[in-house]
mmCIF file of C-alpha atoms in Angstrom:
data_model
loop_
_atom_site.group_PDB
_atom_site.id
_atom_site.type_symbol
_atom_site.label_atom_id
_atom_site.label_comp_id
_atom_site.label_asym_id
_atom_site.label_seq_id
_atom_site.Cartn_x
_atom_site.Cartn_y
_atom_site.Cartn_z
ATOM 1 C CA GLU X 1 88.848 164.435 142.644
ATOM 2 C CA ASP X 2 91.230 165.914 139.897
ATOM 3 C CA GLN X 3 92.477 169.514 141.190
ATOM 4 C CA VAL X 4 94.525 172.212 139.876
ATOM 5 C CA THR X 5 95.585 174.820 142.500
ATOM 6 C CA GLN X 6 97.523 178.173 141.733
ATOM 7 C CA SER X 7 99.476 180.281 143.981
ATOM 8 C CA PRO X 8 99.532 182.980 145.046
ATOM 9 C CA GLU X 9 96.259 184.450 143.707
ATOM 10 C CA ALA X 10 97.858 187.726 143.306
ATOM 11 C CA LEU X 11 101.449 188.836 142.965
ATOM 12 C CA ARG X 12 102.714 192.470 142.791
ATOM 13 C CA LEU X 13 106.285 193.003 141.729
ATOM 14 C CA GLN X 14 108.525 195.828 140.960
ATOM 15 C CA GLU X 15 110.242 195.929 137.587
ATOM 16 C CA GLY X 16 113.097 193.808 137.500
ATOM 17 C CA GLU X 17 112.156 191.778 140.598
ATOM 18 C CA SER X 18 112.157 188.241 139.585
ATOM 19 C CA SER X 19 109.513 185.728 141.010
ATOM 20 C CA SER X 20 107.834 182.370 140.508
ATOM 21 C CA LEU X 21 104.163 181.361 140.189
ATOM 22 C CA ASN X 22 103.144 177.824 141.203
ATOM 23 C CA CYS X 23 100.672 175.335 139.952
ATOM 24 C CA SER X 24 100.067 172.094 141.844
ATOM 25 C CA TYR X 25 97.915 169.245 140.421
ATOM 26 C CA THR X 26 96.476 166.332 141.784
ATOM 27 C CA VAL X 27 95.174 164.386 138.613
ATOM 28 C CA SER X 28 95.643 160.954 137.627
ATOM 29 C CA GLY X 29 97.299 160.179 134.277
ATOM 30 C CA LEU X 30 98.577 163.686 133.251
ATOM 31 C CA ARG X 31 98.867 163.886 129.544
ATOM 32 C CA GLY X 32 100.283 167.600 129.556
ATOM 33 C CA LEU X 33 100.427 170.666 131.401
ATOM 34 C CA PHE X 34 99.731 174.136 129.920
ATOM 35 C CA TRP X 35 100.695 177.713 130.901
ATOM 36 C CA TYR X 36 98.466 180.576 129.349
ATOM 37 C CA ARG X 37 98.639 184.136 129.876
ATOM 38 C CA GLN X 38 95.264 186.268 129.633
ATOM 39 C CA ASP X 39 94.716 189.945 129.478
ATOM 40 C CA PRO X 40 91.494 191.528 130.533
ATOM 41 C CA GLY X 41 88.566 190.936 128.218
ATOM 42 C CA LYS X 42 90.713 188.798 126.056
ATOM 43 C CA GLY X 43 91.100 184.939 125.287
ATOM 44 C CA PRO X 44 94.038 183.076 126.815
ATOM 45 C CA GLU X 45 97.263 183.243 124.980
ATOM 46 C CA PHE X 46 99.320 180.015 124.905
ATOM 47 C CA LEU X 47 102.895 180.189 126.460
ATOM 48 C CA PHE X 48 104.013 176.616 127.116
ATOM 49 C CA THR X 49 103.176 172.960 127.218
ATOM 50 C CA LEU X 50 105.150 170.467 129.542
ATOM 51 C CA TYR X 51 104.605 166.609 129.195
ATOM 52 C CA SER X 52 106.968 164.969 131.662
ATOM 53 C CA ALA X 53 108.592 165.658 134.930
ATOM 54 C CA GLY X 54 111.998 167.379 134.528
ATOM 55 C CA GLU X 55 110.897 169.036 131.391
ATOM 56 C CA GLU X 56 111.650 172.859 131.105
ATOM 57 C CA LYS X 57 110.661 175.534 128.475
ATOM 58 C CA GLU X 58 111.851 179.110 128.052
ATOM 59 C CA LYS X 59 110.549 182.090 126.279
ATOM 60 C CA GLU X 60 112.006 185.569 126.735
ATOM 61 C CA ARG X 61 111.691 186.388 130.596
ATOM 62 C CA LEU X 62 109.542 183.342 131.416
ATOM 63 C CA LYS X 63 110.671 179.605 132.219
ATOM 64 C CA ALA X 64 108.182 176.880 132.892
ATOM 65 C CA THR X 65 109.402 173.639 134.739
ATOM 66 C CA LEU X 66 107.473 170.518 135.827
ATOM 67 C CA THR X 67 107.716 167.887 138.437
ATOM 68 C CA LYS X 68 105.375 165.016 139.257
ATOM 69 C CA LYS X 69 103.228 167.237 141.398
ATOM 70 C CA GLU X 70 103.515 170.812 140.306
ATOM 71 C CA SER X 71 104.825 173.269 137.848
ATOM 72 C CA PHE X 72 106.478 176.520 138.226
ATOM 73 C CA LEU X 73 106.470 179.713 136.007
ATOM 74 C CA HIS X 74 109.612 181.665 136.718
ATOM 75 C CA ILE X 75 109.515 185.143 135.546
ATOM 76 C CA THR X 76 112.960 186.822 135.397
ATOM 77 C CA ALA X 77 113.378 190.599 135.472
ATOM 78 C CA PRO X 78 109.624 191.423 134.773
ATOM 79 C CA LYS X 79 108.375 194.373 132.851
ATOM 80 C CA PRO X 80 105.157 196.287 133.274
ATOM 81 C CA GLU X 81 103.878 194.457 129.958
ATOM 82 C CA ASP X 82 104.171 191.079 131.755
ATOM 83 C CA SER X 83 101.236 192.098 133.766
ATOM 84 C CA ALA X 84 98.332 189.829 133.216
ATOM 85 C CA THR X 85 96.577 186.662 134.643
ATOM 86 C CA TYR X 86 98.667 183.541 134.096
ATOM 87 C CA LEU X 87 96.584 180.462 133.855
ATOM 88 C CA CYS X 88 97.875 176.802 134.254
ATOM 89 C CA ALA X 89 95.662 174.022 132.862
ATOM 90 C CA VAL X 90 96.106 170.351 132.788
ATOM 91 C CA ASN X 91 94.998 167.667 130.139
ATOM 92 C CA MET X 92 93.985 164.420 131.847
ATOM 93 C CA GLU X 93 94.000 160.876 130.868
ATOM 94 C CA TYR X 94 91.218 161.038 128.427
ATOM 95 C CA GLY X 95 90.031 163.208 125.489
ATOM 96 C CA ASN X 96 90.950 166.808 124.816
ATOM 97 C CA LYS X 97 89.557 168.277 128.235
ATOM 98 C CA LEU X 98 91.688 171.049 129.783
ATOM 99 C CA VAL X 99 91.023 171.887 133.401
ATOM 100 C CA PHE X 100 92.194 175.213 134.319
ATOM 101 C CA GLY X 101 93.498 176.531 137.781
ATOM 102 C CA ALA X 102 91.916 179.833 139.110
ATOM 103 C CA GLY X 103 94.989 181.730 137.908
ATOM 104 C CA THR X 104 97.592 184.367 139.281
ATOM 105 C CA ILE X 105 97.071 187.869 138.709
ATOM 106 C CA LEU X 106 100.428 189.454 138.166
ATOM 107 C CA ARG X 107 101.104 193.012 138.547
ATOM 108 C CA VAL X 108 104.474 194.565 137.471
ATOM 109 C CA LYS X 109 104.998 198.198 138.429
ATOM 110 C CA SER X 110 107.707 200.566 137.039
ATOM 111 C CA ASP H 1 96.705 182.374 109.744
ATOM 112 C CA THR H 2 96.854 181.510 113.488
ATOM 113 C CA GLU H 3 93.599 183.086 114.576
ATOM 114 C CA VAL H 4 90.543 182.174 115.900
ATOM 115 C CA THR H 5 87.763 184.685 115.178
ATOM 116 C CA GLN H 6 84.645 185.170 117.233
ATOM 117 C CA THR H 7 81.460 187.303 116.273
ATOM 118 C CA PRO H 8 80.116 189.360 118.037
ATOM 119 C CA LYS H 9 82.390 190.818 120.356
ATOM 120 C CA HIS H 10 79.636 192.043 122.522
ATOM 121 C CA LEU H 11 76.120 190.810 122.941
ATOM 122 C CA VAL H 12 73.150 192.089 125.126
ATOM 123 C CA MET H 13 70.091 189.887 125.046
ATOM 124 C CA GLY H 14 66.852 189.474 126.948
ATOM 125 C CA MET H 15 65.841 186.137 128.704
ATOM 126 C CA THR H 16 63.349 185.528 125.829
ATOM 127 C CA ASN H 17 65.659 186.271 123.026
ATOM 128 C CA LYS H 18 67.254 183.649 120.586
ATOM 129 C CA LYS H 19 70.846 184.499 119.569
ATOM 130 C CA SER H 20 73.947 182.821 118.048
ATOM 131 C CA LEU H 21 77.600 183.134 118.791
ATOM 132 C CA LYS H 22 79.983 182.166 115.774
ATOM 133 C CA CYS H 23 83.619 181.062 115.624
ATOM 134 C CA GLU H 24 85.893 180.398 112.794
ATOM 135 C CA GLN H 25 89.354 179.145 112.147
ATOM 136 C CA HIS H 26 91.385 178.375 109.237
ATOM 137 C CA MET H 27 94.196 176.367 110.637
ATOM 138 C CA GLY H 28 92.881 173.001 109.442
ATOM 139 C CA HIS H 29 92.236 171.979 113.327
ATOM 140 C CA ARG H 30 89.910 169.207 113.541
ATOM 141 C CA ALA H 31 88.849 169.971 117.222
ATOM 142 C CA MET H 32 86.792 172.843 118.481
ATOM 143 C CA TYR H 33 85.742 173.986 121.922
ATOM 144 C CA TRP H 34 83.332 176.390 123.757
ATOM 145 C CA TYR H 35 84.447 177.558 127.246
ATOM 146 C CA LYS H 36 82.504 179.824 129.579
ATOM 147 C CA GLN H 37 84.393 182.213 131.757
ATOM 148 C CA LYS H 38 82.885 184.282 134.609
ATOM 149 C CA ALA H 39 84.593 187.537 135.949
ATOM 150 C CA LYS H 40 87.779 186.559 137.858
ATOM 151 C CA LYS H 41 87.274 182.822 137.452
ATOM 152 C CA PRO H 42 89.074 180.355 135.021
ATOM 153 C CA PRO H 43 87.528 179.133 131.801
ATOM 154 C CA GLU H 44 85.241 176.288 132.170
ATOM 155 C CA LEU H 45 84.675 173.766 129.414
ATOM 156 C CA MET H 46 81.270 173.414 127.864
ATOM 157 C CA PHE H 47 81.553 171.440 124.622
ATOM 158 C CA VAL H 48 84.203 169.883 122.393
ATOM 159 C CA TYR H 49 83.744 168.900 118.822
ATOM 160 C CA SER H 50 86.146 166.263 117.321
ATOM 161 C CA TYR H 51 85.997 165.955 113.379
ATOM 162 C CA GLU H 52 82.655 167.767 113.491
ATOM 163 C CA LYS H 53 81.018 165.495 116.108
ATOM 164 C CA LEU H 54 80.207 166.362 119.522
ATOM 165 C CA SER H 55 82.661 164.517 121.705
ATOM 166 C CA ILE H 56 82.313 166.096 125.171
ATOM 167 C CA ASN H 57 79.272 167.749 126.721
ATOM 168 C CA GLU H 58 80.093 168.944 130.238
ATOM 169 C CA SER H 59 76.310 168.650 131.408
ATOM 170 C CA VAL H 60 75.521 172.075 129.890
ATOM 171 C CA PRO H 61 71.777 173.202 130.159
ATOM 172 C CA SER H 62 69.752 172.689 126.880
ATOM 173 C CA ARG H 63 69.365 176.460 126.554
ATOM 174 C CA PHE H 64 73.030 176.371 125.074
ATOM 175 C CA SER H 65 73.006 174.431 122.003
ATOM 176 C CA PRO H 66 76.337 173.974 119.829
ATOM 177 C CA GLU H 67 76.612 173.390 116.337
ATOM 178 C CA CYS H 68 79.610 172.387 114.053
ATOM 179 C CA PRO H 69 78.482 173.061 110.364
ATOM 180 C CA ASN H 70 81.922 172.189 109.106
ATOM 181 C CA SER H 71 85.577 171.747 110.174
ATOM 182 C CA SER H 72 86.082 175.500 110.276
ATOM 183 C CA LEU H 73 82.997 176.888 111.930
ATOM 184 C CA LEU H 74 81.315 176.334 115.388
ATOM 185 C CA ASN H 75 78.245 178.006 116.470
ATOM 186 C CA LEU H 76 76.622 178.249 119.931
ATOM 187 C CA HIS H 77 72.823 178.966 119.798
ATOM 188 C CA LEU H 78 71.378 180.569 122.727
ATOM 189 C CA HIS H 79 67.773 180.554 123.789
ATOM 190 C CA ALA H 80 65.890 181.509 127.047
ATOM 191 C CA LEU H 81 68.947 182.363 128.944
ATOM 192 C CA GLN H 82 69.202 183.407 132.540
ATOM 193 C CA PRO H 83 71.030 186.505 133.953
ATOM 194 C CA GLU H 84 73.649 184.148 135.533
ATOM 195 C CA ASP H 85 74.515 183.140 131.999
ATOM 196 C CA SER H 86 76.231 186.449 131.517
ATOM 197 C CA ALA H 87 80.023 185.715 130.936
ATOM 198 C CA LEU H 88 82.672 185.684 128.397
ATOM 199 C CA TYR H 89 82.294 182.951 126.007
ATOM 200 C CA LEU H 90 85.431 181.659 124.400
ATOM 201 C CA CYS H 91 86.023 179.506 121.461
ATOM 202 C CA ALA H 92 89.214 177.539 121.012
ATOM 203 C CA SER H 93 90.571 175.086 118.358
ATOM 204 C CA SER H 94 93.359 172.357 118.479
ATOM 205 C CA GLN H 95 94.900 169.718 116.095
ATOM 206 C CA GLU H 96 93.225 166.441 116.446
ATOM 207 C CA GLY H 97 94.318 162.889 115.720
ATOM 208 C CA GLY H 98 96.949 161.500 118.033
ATOM 209 C CA ALA H 99 97.411 160.969 121.645
ATOM 210 C CA ILE H 100 99.259 164.395 122.291
ATOM 211 C CA LEU H 101 97.364 167.455 122.833
ATOM 212 C CA GLU H 102 99.770 170.287 121.866
ATOM 213 C CA LYS H 103 98.014 173.524 122.691
ATOM 214 C CA LEU H 104 94.513 175.259 122.061
ATOM 215 C CA PHE H 105 94.403 178.532 120.242
ATOM 216 C CA PHE H 106 91.602 180.827 121.977
ATOM 217 C CA GLY H 107 89.638 183.438 120.192
ATOM 218 C CA SER H 108 89.026 186.900 121.887
ATOM 219 C CA GLY H 109 85.583 185.711 123.106
ATOM 220 C CA THR H 110 82.087 187.158 123.169
ATOM 221 C CA GLN H 111 81.090 189.051 126.200
ATOM 222 C CA LEU H 112 77.544 188.095 126.801
ATOM 223 C CA SER H 113 75.068 190.148 128.962
ATOM 224 C CA VAL H 114 71.708 188.675 129.802
ATOM 225 C CA LEU H 115 69.124 191.094 131.083
#
């Protein structure tokens, strides 16, 4: 069965304390892995799409990487405004279906 | 314009009511989606429209009825809902045509409460 698992479920960081979020997947025929940020009561906001193992993408304090079994979202020197739920999603072999992981709730304290 | 607009933002309805959720985008996207998200859970796919035709229905109960009147609009008609249907309903859109899905643009959602 296709699965997307994110860890940790929740993460508390001090401002400036770098860390990483993990997304592991067991899907056949991965066509893309997506990272989204979601604030409470809002829709997910697109961050990155990764298509092949070894690919990396960066945006401000965020960097996403992809291997054949997992993806990491690295957060460097986070700020309180980075607090949100970070969702990983995979696009599988057919169609436009995205399957989301349960998310990691990130809290950054000043 | 890179927005997906959903209305209403909040909706309270009784179990015997009929209501509709609306979604609009003007990015020229030809694929549109409905997702359901319960509190502290990830979004779950309900329906996908591709070129105004229903391409994916994730075995959603018939009390939810999607409609795609044109390439910019997507509706979700609600009838005889249950309290457990209370959730955030998200609309999204994406480019279509080609083997690669680049990204989905999400609206802010409609927070639905069924009494």
